[in-house]
């Protein structure tokens, strides 16, 4: 809805700045990705 309003009126709403706890360092994201990779099974059965 915001995009449609911005296109129609030519005015976009400002986005608020992310909070400190929402910001994550690339190292933290990489560590999470590795944990998820390790916990995922190698093969997933195919649904038929």
Short mmCIF file of the C-alpha atoms (twelve columns), coordinates in Angstrom:
data_MODEL
# 
_entry.id   MODEL 
# 
loop_
_atom_site.group_PDB 
_atom_site.id 
_atom_site.type_symbol 
_atom_site.label_atom_id 
_atom_site.label_alt_id 
_atom_site.label_comp_id 
_atom_site.label_asym_id 
_atom_site.label_seq_id 
_atom_site.Cartn_x 
_atom_site.Cartn_y 
_atom_site.Cartn_z 
_atom_site.pdbx_PDB_model_num 
ATOM 1  C CA . UNK A 1  0.000  0.000   0.000  1 
ATOM 2  C CA . UNK A 2  2.838  2.393   0.808  1 
ATOM 3  C CA . UNK A 3  4.425  1.893   -2.599 1 
ATOM 4  C CA . UNK A 4  1.128  2.584   -4.352 1 
ATOM 5  C CA . UNK A 5  0.636  5.730   -2.283 1 
ATOM 6  C CA . UNK A 6  4.184  6.876   -2.994 1 
ATOM 7  C CA . UNK A 7  3.737  6.324   -6.708 1 
ATOM 8  C CA . UNK A 8  0.357  8.064   -6.735 1 
ATOM 9  C CA . UNK A 9  1.372  11.072  -4.649 1 
ATOM 10 C CA . UNK A 10 5.082  11.257  -5.397 1 
ATOM 11 C CA . UNK A 11 5.762  11.305  -1.659 1 
ATOM 12 C CA . UNK A 12 7.424  8.395   0.093  1 
ATOM 13 C CA . UNK A 13 7.370  7.819   3.842  1 
ATOM 14 C CA . UNK A 14 10.670 7.908   5.679  1 
ATOM 15 C CA . UNK A 15 11.991 4.604   6.969  1 
ATOM 16 C CA . UNK A 16 13.007 4.495   10.595 1 
ATOM 17 C CA . UNK A 17 16.617 3.660   11.378 1 
ATOM 18 C CA . UNK A 18 17.229 0.058   12.492 1 
ATOM 19 C CA . UNK A 19 17.692 -0.458  16.208 1 
ATOM 20 C CA . UNK A 20 21.030 -1.591  17.632 1 
ATOM 21 C CA . UNK A 21 19.756 -5.106  18.439 1 
ATOM 22 C CA . UNK A 22 18.465 -5.540  14.870 1 
ATOM 23 C CA . UNK A 23 21.903 -4.955  13.363 1 
ATOM 24 C CA . UNK A 24 24.056 -8.062  13.018 1 
ATOM 25 C CA . UNK A 25 27.653 -8.409  12.008 1 
ATOM 26 C CA . UNK A 26 28.556 -10.598 8.997  1 
ATOM 27 C CA . UNK A 27 30.498 -12.940 11.320 1 
ATOM 28 C CA . UNK A 28 27.338 -13.578 13.356 1 
ATOM 29 C CA . UNK A 29 25.322 -14.301 10.223 1 
ATOM 30 C CA . UNK A 30 28.001 -16.684 8.924  1 
ATOM 31 C CA . UNK A 31 28.080 -18.549 12.243 1 
ATOM 32 C CA . UNK A 32 24.293 -18.954 12.150 1 
ATOM 33 C CA . UNK A 33 24.409 -20.207 8.561  1 
ATOM 34 C CA . UNK A 34 27.043 -22.809 9.464  1 
ATOM 35 C CA . UNK A 35 24.909 -24.015 12.396 1 
ATOM 36 C CA . UNK A 36 21.901 -24.383 10.113 1 
ATOM 37 C CA . UNK A 37 23.949 -26.222 7.476  1 
ATOM 38 C CA . UNK A 38 25.245 -28.704 10.032 1 
ATOM 39 C CA . UNK A 39 21.796 -29.370 11.474 1 
ATOM 40 C CA . UNK A 40 20.168 -29.929 8.058  1 
ATOM 41 C CA . UNK A 41 19.954 -33.516 6.776  1 
ATOM 42 C CA . UNK A 42 21.992 -34.363 3.677  1 
ATOM 43 C CA . UNK A 43 19.050 -35.704 1.673  1 
ATOM 44 C CA . UNK A 44 15.443 -34.667 1.828  1 
ATOM 45 C CA . UNK A 45 12.772 -37.120 0.646  1 
ATOM 46 C CA . UNK A 46 10.858 -36.013 -2.429 1 
ATOM 47 C CA . UNK A 47 7.121  -35.508 -2.012 1 
ATOM 48 C CA . UNK A 48 5.058  -37.249 -4.671 1 
# 
